[in-house]
Short mmCIF file of C-alpha atoms and ligand atoms in Angstrom, two decimals:
data_model
loop_
_atom_site.label_atom_id
_atom_site.label_comp_id
_atom_site.label_asym_id
_atom_site.label_seq_id
_atom_site.Cartn_x
_atom_site.Cartn_y
_atom_site.Cartn_z
CA UNK A 1 6.36 8.01 25.28
CA UNK A 2 2.91 7.37 23.99
CA UNK A 3 2.84 8.36 20.32
CA UNK A 4 -0.28 8.57 18.16
CA UNK A 5 0.77 5.29 16.58
CA UNK A 6 0.90 3.66 20.02
CA UNK A 7 -2.53 4.70 21.06
CA UNK A 8 -5.15 2.16 20.39
CA UNK A 9 -7.98 3.11 18.15
CA UNK A 10 -11.17 3.73 20.08
CA UNK A 11 -14.13 2.45 18.16
CA UNK A 12 -17.32 4.47 18.13
CA UNK A 13 -19.98 2.65 16.25
CA UNK A 14 -22.93 4.97 16.17
CA UNK A 15 -24.62 1.85 14.94
CA UNK A 16 -24.07 -1.50 16.53
CA UNK A 17 -20.78 -2.73 18.02
CA UNK A 18 -20.74 -6.47 17.49
CA UNK A 19 -19.35 -8.93 20.01
CA UNK A 20 -16.77 -9.97 17.41
CA UNK A 21 -15.45 -6.41 17.13
CA UNK A 22 -15.30 -6.04 20.92
CA UNK A 23 -13.33 -9.29 21.21
CA UNK A 24 -10.91 -8.14 18.51
CA UNK A 25 -10.40 -4.81 20.27
CA UNK A 26 -9.66 -6.55 23.58
CA UNK A 27 -7.21 -8.91 21.88
CA UNK A 28 -5.30 -6.09 20.19
CA UNK A 29 -5.16 -4.13 23.46
CA UNK A 30 -3.68 -7.13 25.25
CA UNK A 31 -1.11 -7.61 22.49
CA UNK A 32 -0.01 -3.96 22.60
CA UNK A 33 0.42 -4.05 26.38
CA UNK A 34 2.28 -7.37 26.29
CA UNK A 35 4.78 -6.45 23.57
CA UNK A 36 8.22 -6.16 25.17
CA UNK A 37 10.33 -3.09 24.45
CA UNK A 38 12.78 -3.75 21.67
CA UNK A 39 15.42 -1.89 19.69
CA UNK A 40 14.31 0.40 16.89
CA UNK A 41 15.21 -0.81 13.42
CA UNK A 42 17.13 1.54 11.12
CA UNK A 43 15.23 2.53 7.96
CA UNK A 44 16.68 4.07 4.80
CA UNK A 45 14.36 5.84 2.34
CA UNK A 46 15.21 5.37 -1.35
CA UNK A 47 13.93 8.24 -3.52
CA UNK A 48 13.24 11.51 -1.72
CA UNK A 49 10.19 12.60 -3.70
CA UNK A 50 6.79 13.67 -2.57
CA UNK A 51 5.64 10.54 -0.73
CA UNK A 52 8.94 10.00 1.10
CA UNK A 53 9.13 13.68 2.09
CA UNK A 54 5.59 14.49 3.08
CA UNK A 55 4.33 11.14 4.42
CA UNK A 56 6.98 8.52 5.18
CA UNK A 57 9.64 10.66 6.87
CA UNK A 58 7.08 12.33 9.19
CA UNK A 59 5.44 8.94 9.85
CA UNK A 60 8.82 7.47 10.82
CA UNK A 61 8.91 10.01 13.68
CA UNK A 62 5.72 8.39 15.02
CA UNK A 63 6.87 4.78 14.85
CA UNK A 64 7.75 2.70 17.91
CA UNK A 65 9.97 0.18 16.15
CA UNK A 66 11.71 2.23 13.42
CA UNK A 67 13.96 5.23 12.99
CA UNK A 68 15.19 7.02 9.90
CA UNK A 69 18.94 6.37 9.66
CA UNK A 70 19.79 7.23 6.06
CA UNK A 71 18.72 7.98 2.50
CA UNK A 72 19.42 7.03 -1.11
CA UNK A 73 19.25 10.00 -3.47
CA UNK A 74 20.60 11.18 -6.79
CA UNK A 75 21.57 14.44 -5.08
CA UNK A 76 23.74 13.41 -2.10
CA UNK A 77 25.56 16.74 -1.62
CA UNK A 78 22.41 18.85 -1.49
CA UNK A 79 19.26 16.86 -0.71
CA UNK A 80 21.13 14.10 1.12
CA UNK A 81 22.95 16.52 3.45
CA UNK A 82 19.79 18.48 4.04
CA UNK A 83 17.99 15.27 5.15
CA UNK A 84 20.94 14.22 7.34
CA UNK A 85 20.80 17.58 9.14
CA UNK A 86 17.03 17.59 9.44
CA UNK A 87 16.72 14.02 10.74
CA UNK A 88 20.01 13.77 12.62
CA UNK A 89 21.70 10.85 10.87
CA UNK A 90 25.42 10.74 9.89
CA UNK A 91 26.44 11.83 6.38
CA UNK A 92 28.08 8.43 5.85
CA UNK A 93 24.51 7.08 5.67
CA UNK A 94 23.78 9.07 2.50
CA UNK A 95 23.94 6.75 -0.52
CA UNK A 96 23.30 7.14 -4.23
CA UNK A 97 21.55 4.60 -6.47
CA UNK A 98 25.00 3.43 -7.58
CA UNK A 99 26.42 2.94 -4.09
CA UNK A 100 23.55 1.00 -2.51
CA UNK A 101 25.73 -2.16 -2.39
CA UNK A 102 27.86 -0.41 0.26
CA UNK A 103 24.95 -0.63 2.70
CA UNK A 104 26.11 -4.21 3.24
CA UNK A 105 28.86 -2.76 5.48
CA UNK A 106 26.47 -0.62 7.52
CA UNK A 107 24.94 -2.47 10.49
CA UNK A 108 22.81 0.57 11.41
CA UNK A 109 20.58 -0.17 8.41
CA UNK A 110 17.97 -2.91 8.82
CA UNK A 111 15.22 -1.93 6.36
CA UNK A 112 15.36 -0.24 2.95
CA UNK A 113 12.11 1.45 1.85
CA UNK A 114 11.92 1.89 -1.95
CA UNK A 115 9.91 4.99 -2.94
CA UNK A 116 11.12 5.57 -6.51
CA UNK A 117 8.97 5.53 -9.69
CA UNK A 118 7.27 2.16 -10.29
CA UNK A 119 9.65 0.89 -12.98
CA UNK A 120 12.62 1.31 -10.60
CA UNK A 121 11.17 -0.69 -7.69
CA UNK A 122 12.63 -3.97 -8.96
CA UNK A 123 16.12 -2.50 -9.49
CA UNK A 124 16.21 -0.83 -6.07
CA UNK A 125 14.64 -3.76 -4.19
CA UNK A 126 17.11 -6.23 -5.68
CA UNK A 127 20.04 -3.90 -4.83
CA UNK A 128 18.84 -3.64 -1.23
CA UNK A 129 18.34 -7.41 -0.92
CA UNK A 130 21.82 -8.04 -2.30
CA UNK A 131 23.16 -5.72 0.42
CA UNK A 132 21.42 -7.99 2.94
CA UNK A 133 18.66 -5.55 3.96
CA UNK A 134 14.95 -6.22 4.49
CA UNK A 135 12.84 -4.34 1.95
CA UNK A 136 9.56 -2.47 1.71
CA UNK A 137 8.69 -1.62 -1.90
CA UNK A 138 6.07 0.97 -2.63
CA UNK A 139 2.99 0.04 -4.66
CA UNK A 140 2.70 -1.08 -7.36
CA UNK A 141 5.33 -3.65 -6.41
CA UNK A 142 6.78 -3.46 -9.95
CA UNK A 143 5.51 -3.01 -13.50
CA UNK A 144 4.95 -6.69 -14.35
CA UNK A 145 4.82 -10.17 -12.81
CA UNK A 146 8.28 -11.12 -14.11
CA UNK A 147 9.84 -8.28 -12.12
CA UNK A 148 7.87 -9.32 -9.02
CA UNK A 149 9.26 -12.84 -9.39
CA UNK A 150 12.80 -11.48 -9.62
CA UNK A 151 12.27 -9.35 -6.48
CA UNK A 152 10.81 -12.26 -4.51
CA UNK A 153 13.67 -14.52 -5.63
CA UNK A 154 16.34 -11.93 -4.72
CA UNK A 155 14.89 -11.44 -1.23
CA UNK A 156 14.52 -15.18 -0.70
CA UNK A 157 18.09 -15.96 -1.73
CA UNK A 158 19.42 -13.13 0.45
CA UNK A 159 17.32 -14.36 3.41
CA UNK A 160 15.59 -10.98 3.84
CA UNK A 161 11.90 -10.11 4.18
CA UNK A 162 9.89 -8.27 1.56
CA UNK A 163 6.78 -6.19 2.10
CA UNK A 164 4.68 -3.81 -0.04
CA UNK A 165 3.57 -0.30 1.02
CA UNK A 166 -0.10 -1.28 1.29
CA UNK A 167 -0.89 1.19 4.08
CA UNK A 168 -4.65 0.56 4.02
CA UNK A 169 -4.19 -2.88 5.58
CA UNK A 170 -3.27 -0.90 8.72
CA UNK A 171 -6.19 1.52 8.53
CA UNK A 172 -9.09 0.79 10.93
CA UNK A 173 -11.84 1.38 8.33
CA UNK A 174 -10.31 -1.06 5.88
CA UNK A 175 -9.54 -3.49 8.70
CA UNK A 176 -13.22 -3.33 9.66
CA UNK A 177 -14.21 -4.11 6.07
CA UNK A 178 -11.95 -7.17 6.14
CA UNK A 179 -13.36 -8.26 9.51
CA UNK A 180 -16.96 -7.92 8.31
CA UNK A 181 -16.13 -9.96 5.19
CA UNK A 182 -15.58 -12.93 7.51
CA UNK A 183 -18.43 -12.16 9.95
CA UNK A 184 -21.30 -14.53 9.13
CA UNK A 185 -23.83 -12.05 10.54
CA UNK A 186 -22.73 -9.54 7.86
CA UNK A 187 -20.67 -11.06 5.04
CA UNK A 188 -19.59 -12.42 2.73
CA UNK A 189 -19.49 -9.52 0.28
CA UNK A 190 -21.34 -10.42 -2.89
CA UNK A 191 -21.19 -7.29 -5.08
CA UNK A 192 -18.27 -4.88 -4.99
CA UNK A 193 -17.90 -1.54 -6.72
CA UNK A 194 -15.23 1.13 -6.38
CA UNK A 195 -13.28 3.83 -8.11
CA UNK A 196 -10.27 6.08 -7.57
CA UNK A 197 -9.33 8.97 -9.87
CA UNK A 198 -7.71 12.37 -9.88
CA UNK A 199 -7.16 15.00 -12.52
CA UNK A 200 -3.52 15.11 -13.64
CA UNK A 201 -2.72 18.79 -14.20
CA UNK A 202 0.48 18.37 -16.21
CA UNK A 203 2.42 15.41 -17.53
CA UNK A 204 4.70 13.72 -14.97
CA UNK A 205 6.43 10.30 -14.87
CA UNK A 206 3.10 8.73 -13.79
CA UNK A 207 1.90 9.16 -17.40
CA UNK A 208 5.07 7.69 -18.97
CA UNK A 209 5.02 3.96 -19.60
CA UNK A 210 8.82 3.71 -19.23
CA UNK A 211 8.72 4.82 -15.57
CA UNK A 212 5.14 4.08 -14.50
CA UNK A 213 4.51 0.81 -16.37
CA UNK A 214 0.98 2.02 -17.17
CA UNK A 215 -1.44 4.78 -16.30
CA UNK A 216 -3.91 5.30 -13.46
CA UNK A 217 -4.52 1.54 -13.11
CA UNK A 218 -0.96 1.12 -11.79
CA UNK A 219 -1.19 4.12 -9.50
CA UNK A 220 -4.83 4.39 -8.33
CA UNK A 221 -6.76 1.44 -9.70
CA UNK A 222 -4.56 -0.86 -7.62
CA UNK A 223 -6.34 0.44 -4.50
CA UNK A 224 -9.71 -0.55 -5.98
CA UNK A 225 -8.36 -4.02 -6.81
CA UNK A 226 -7.10 -4.26 -3.23
CA UNK A 227 -10.55 -3.27 -1.92
CA UNK A 228 -12.17 -6.07 -3.92
CA UNK A 229 -9.68 -8.63 -2.62
CA UNK A 230 -10.11 -7.38 0.96
CA UNK A 231 -13.91 -7.60 0.67
CA UNK A 232 -13.79 -11.13 -0.74
CA UNK A 233 -10.88 -12.50 1.25
CA UNK A 234 -11.12 -10.76 4.61
CA UNK A 235 -8.05 -10.41 6.88
CA UNK A 236 -4.89 -11.81 5.32
CA UNK A 237 -2.46 -14.18 6.96
CA UNK A 238 1.25 -13.42 7.00
CA UNK A 239 2.70 -14.48 3.65
CA UNK A 240 -0.67 -15.48 2.16
CA UNK A 241 -2.24 -17.35 0.44
CA UNK A 242 -4.26 -14.44 -0.94
CA UNK A 243 -7.63 -14.46 -2.65
CA UNK A 244 -7.53 -13.74 -6.40
CA UNK A 245 -10.15 -13.44 -9.16
CA UNK A 246 -10.62 -16.35 -11.54
CA UNK A 247 -11.40 -14.09 -14.51
CA UNK A 248 -11.05 -10.47 -15.53
CA UNK A 249 -12.68 -8.33 -18.24
CA UNK A 250 -11.76 -4.71 -18.96
CA UNK A 251 -12.30 -1.79 -21.29
CA UNK A 252 -10.15 1.32 -21.76
CA UNK A 253 -11.93 4.69 -21.87
CA UNK A 254 -11.55 7.32 -24.59
CA UNK A 255 -8.59 9.73 -24.52
CA UNK A 256 -9.74 13.33 -24.27
CA UNK A 257 -6.13 14.42 -23.57
CA UNK A 258 -4.16 12.28 -26.07
CA UNK A 259 -1.01 14.42 -25.78
CA UNK A 260 -0.77 13.74 -22.03
CA UNK A 261 -1.67 10.04 -22.23
CA UNK A 262 0.21 9.13 -25.40
CA UNK A 263 1.49 5.75 -24.18
CA UNK A 264 -0.70 4.94 -21.15
CA UNK A 265 -4.44 4.71 -20.56
CA UNK A 266 -6.27 7.86 -19.49
CA UNK A 267 -9.02 5.80 -17.87
CA UNK A 268 -10.02 2.16 -17.63
CA UNK A 269 -12.79 0.08 -16.10
CA UNK A 270 -12.89 -3.61 -15.27
CA UNK A 271 -14.79 -6.48 -13.67
CA UNK A 272 -13.13 -9.13 -11.52
CA UNK A 273 -14.97 -12.44 -11.08
CA UNK A 274 -14.19 -14.40 -7.93
CA UNK A 275 -14.67 -18.13 -7.49
CA UNK A 276 -17.64 -17.69 -5.14
CA UNK A 277 -19.37 -15.63 -7.83
CA UNK A 278 -18.88 -12.13 -6.33
CA UNK A 279 -18.40 -9.62 -9.18
CA UNK A 280 -16.16 -6.61 -8.44
CA UNK A 281 -16.37 -3.67 -10.79
CA UNK A 282 -13.72 -0.96 -10.68
CA UNK A 283 -12.73 2.20 -12.50
CA UNK A 284 -9.87 4.65 -12.48
CA UNK A 285 -8.86 7.76 -14.38
CA UNK A 286 -6.33 10.59 -14.52
CA UNK A 287 -9.01 12.94 -15.91
CA UNK A 288 -11.76 12.68 -13.32
CA UNK A 289 -12.20 12.88 -9.58
CA UNK A 290 -13.63 10.13 -7.38
CA UNK A 291 -12.40 8.12 -4.40
CA UNK A 292 -15.02 5.69 -3.10
CA UNK A 293 -16.41 2.19 -2.82
CA UNK A 294 -19.75 0.55 -2.08
CA UNK A 295 -19.62 -3.15 -1.25
CA UNK A 296 -22.82 -5.19 -0.78
CA UNK A 297 -22.76 -8.18 1.53
CA UNK A 298 -25.15 -11.02 2.24
CA UNK A 299 -26.56 -9.21 5.30
CA UNK A 300 -25.57 -5.57 4.84
CA UNK A 301 -23.38 -3.11 2.99
CA UNK A 302 -20.25 -1.03 3.58
CA UNK A 303 -19.44 2.19 1.77
CA UNK A 304 -16.76 4.85 2.03
CA UNK A 305 -15.95 8.25 0.56
CA UNK A 306 -12.43 9.60 0.52
CA UNK A 307 -12.00 5.87 0.78
CA UNK A 308 -8.36 5.38 -0.20
CA UNK A 309 -6.88 8.52 1.40
CA UNK A 310 -4.32 8.83 4.19
CA UNK A 311 -6.98 10.25 6.51
CA UNK A 312 -10.44 11.76 6.45
CA UNK A 313 -12.11 8.51 5.36
CA UNK A 314 -15.90 8.78 5.73
CA UNK A 315 -17.51 5.35 6.04
CA UNK A 316 -20.82 3.84 6.95
CA UNK A 317 -22.34 0.42 6.92
CA UNK A 318 -25.94 -0.79 6.83
CA UNK A 319 -25.64 -0.74 10.65
CA UNK A 320 -24.90 3.01 10.75
CA UNK A 321 -22.05 5.52 10.46
CA UNK A 322 -18.57 4.29 11.38
CA UNK A 323 -16.07 6.41 13.33
CA UNK A 324 -12.64 5.47 14.56
CA UNK A 325 -11.13 7.95 16.93
CA UNK A 326 -8.42 9.22 17.30
CA UNK A 327 -7.15 9.08 13.69
CA UNK A 328 -4.22 6.74 13.09
CA UNK A 329 -1.13 7.26 10.98
CA UNK A 330 -1.43 4.45 8.43
CA UNK A 331 2.21 4.61 7.36
CA UNK A 332 3.58 4.53 10.93
CA UNK A 333 1.48 1.44 11.66
CA UNK A 334 2.53 -0.19 8.39
CA UNK A 335 6.24 0.36 9.06
CA UNK A 336 5.98 -0.75 12.69
CA UNK A 337 4.24 -3.93 11.61
CA UNK A 338 7.03 -4.72 9.18
CA UNK A 339 9.66 -4.02 11.84
CA UNK A 340 7.83 -6.45 14.13
CA UNK A 341 7.83 -9.03 11.33
CA UNK A 342 11.59 -8.62 11.00
CA UNK A 343 12.14 -8.83 14.77
CA UNK A 344 9.88 -11.88 15.13
CA UNK A 345 11.10 -13.52 11.90
CA UNK A 346 7.62 -13.79 10.38
CA UNK A 347 6.27 -12.86 6.97
CA UNK A 348 4.40 -9.62 6.38
CA UNK A 349 0.65 -9.80 5.84
CA UNK A 350 1.30 -7.50 2.82
CA UNK A 351 4.11 -9.59 1.36
CA UNK A 352 5.75 -9.67 -2.04
CA UNK A 353 3.35 -12.47 -2.99
CA UNK A 354 0.43 -10.07 -2.46
CA UNK A 355 2.14 -7.41 -4.58
CA UNK A 356 2.71 -10.04 -7.26
CA UNK A 357 -0.95 -11.11 -7.12
CA UNK A 358 -1.98 -7.53 -7.86
CA UNK A 359 0.41 -7.22 -10.81
CA UNK A 360 -1.03 -10.47 -12.19
CA UNK A 361 -4.52 -8.93 -11.98
CA UNK A 362 -3.29 -5.70 -13.57
CA UNK A 363 -1.65 -7.61 -16.44
CA UNK A 364 -4.93 -9.48 -17.03
CA UNK A 365 -6.88 -6.18 -17.01
CA UNK A 366 -4.53 -4.67 -19.62
CA UNK A 367 -4.65 -7.85 -21.72
CA UNK A 368 -8.46 -7.86 -21.73
CA UNK A 369 -8.62 -4.13 -22.53
CA UNK A 370 -6.18 -4.60 -25.43
CA UNK A 371 -7.61 -7.72 -27.04
CA UNK A 372 -11.04 -8.14 -25.47
CA UNK A 373 -12.45 -11.22 -23.77
CA UNK A 374 -12.16 -12.76 -20.32
CA UNK A 375 -8.65 -13.26 -19.00
CA UNK A 376 -7.36 -15.40 -16.18
CA UNK A 377 -4.62 -13.73 -14.12
CA UNK A 378 -1.44 -15.73 -14.65
CA UNK A 379 -0.12 -18.00 -11.91
CA UNK A 380 -1.56 -16.14 -8.96
P1 LIG B 401 7.87 11.55 -6.85
O1 LIG B 401 8.00 11.83 -8.30
O2 LIG B 401 7.44 12.66 -5.97
O3 LIG B 401 9.24 10.96 -6.26
C1 LIG B 401 10.02 10.00 -6.98
C2 LIG B 401 11.46 10.08 -6.49
O4 LIG B 401 12.24 9.15 -7.24
C3 LIG B 401 12.10 11.46 -6.69
O5 LIG B 401 12.85 11.79 -5.55
C4 LIG B 401 13.03 11.25 -7.87
O6 LIG B 401 14.17 12.08 -7.83
C5 LIG B 401 13.43 9.79 -7.67
N1 LIG B 401 13.95 9.17 -8.89
C6 LIG B 401 15.00 8.35 -8.93
N2 LIG B 401 15.27 7.98 -10.18
C7 LIG B 401 14.37 8.58 -10.98
C8 LIG B 401 14.14 8.58 -12.38
N3 LIG B 401 14.90 7.86 -13.22
N4 LIG B 401 13.11 9.30 -12.84
C9 LIG B 401 12.31 10.00 -12.02
N5 LIG B 401 12.49 10.04 -10.67
C10 LIG B 401 13.50 9.33 -10.15
O7 LIG B 401 6.86 10.32 -6.71
P2 LIG B 401 6.08 9.84 -5.40
O8 LIG B 401 4.70 10.39 -5.43
O9 LIG B 401 6.90 10.06 -4.20
O10 LIG B 401 5.94 8.28 -5.72
C11 LIG B 401 7.02 7.38 -5.56
C12 LIG B 401 6.48 5.95 -5.40
O11 LIG B 401 5.68 5.91 -4.23
C13 LIG B 401 5.60 5.48 -6.54
O12 LIG B 401 5.84 4.13 -6.80
C14 LIG B 401 4.20 5.66 -6.02
O13 LIG B 401 3.27 4.73 -6.55
C15 LIG B 401 4.39 5.41 -4.53
N6 LIG B 401 3.39 6.13 -3.72
C16 LIG B 401 2.69 5.43 -2.80
C17 LIG B 401 1.74 6.08 -2.05
C18 LIG B 401 0.97 5.31 -1.01
O14 LIG B 401 0.00 5.85 -0.50
N7 LIG B 401 1.35 4.09 -0.69
C19 LIG B 401 1.51 7.44 -2.21
C20 LIG B 401 2.28 8.13 -3.13
C21 LIG B 401 3.23 7.47 -3.90
#
């Protein structure tokens, strides 16, 4: 059956379709047609909150290489059973956070997708790796570099693959940005600016350091950091190496809602300096509303509104408006790509090392905001 995730994106440049883009399109079409049919890998979702419920579970129904075979939840008798009925998997595939080690005895499970609050990603990833399962951890990979190192080490010693839920690497607009970064008739990008913010209505775990590790930088600013690295580095190779800034400066904004943001930032802005001199400024907030970037290149520019959303991205370049039709499901593509990595025994292009790079940048941003001065991200 031809699902939306199967269908190749048709590119409508109202502006100019370059030869490079046409060649890429042809290559990806050939690859899709040549890929042999293969078994679907069993995926377990860990943490049945908003993202797992409204995005990942529906996206799994659109994948070609994955199927939802189980869940990990703190409420196995209610939520777990409800999911088993709704998605047609056996109740023996309902686990709790304390019984994840038992997955080792369940050959139906190939991939564990961790969708818990940020500070629990390391715990749940390491538990899954110890059970011998490949892992996708949601972003941010963890709350500090030390945890990322522990996750990478656990996956390496268990011989399983690790990937991060960076869905925008599978979105055609962001893929086009990465392609243009390496197109000498357009790039490289020389001045990058972006921001992502929403207004938090009431206090949730995202504003608690213990569970979130930080404030909007961890949750939203990470997309702006990713945009800068995409614009400077272009398409990434499986497993890296990944481009990283050589220095970081940052400043926290004032707290107009101190009761809500008692132990995390309410807003923060930063500048990343890359080795080739491109400055990337970014901002994020839980008390404002913006979702955009504008990146200037040597021979053009690329900008987007609704830039970091699941769909409805509105983008244009100096060559004209950009439309990709029909819309893709970013999460279905992301999960299928990881399943293909597992099946082909290759590293993900959004690997644990990339997640670690971003935590190193985030740590440097917080360090600069706290003490001032330029910081170098540690051991990227
Ligand atoms: P959520 O609050 O809706 O869900 C979190 C889930 O974790 C809940 O089911 C909750 O019961 C469970 N949980 C387990 N232990 C918990 C504990 N000790 N305290 C609180 N909850 C606990 O959050 P969400 O929006 O689904 O986000 C989950 C993760 O997914 C976060 O890391 C977030 O950054 C990430 N996320 C990624 C995207 C994306 O586009 N890639 C979008 C949304 C969320």
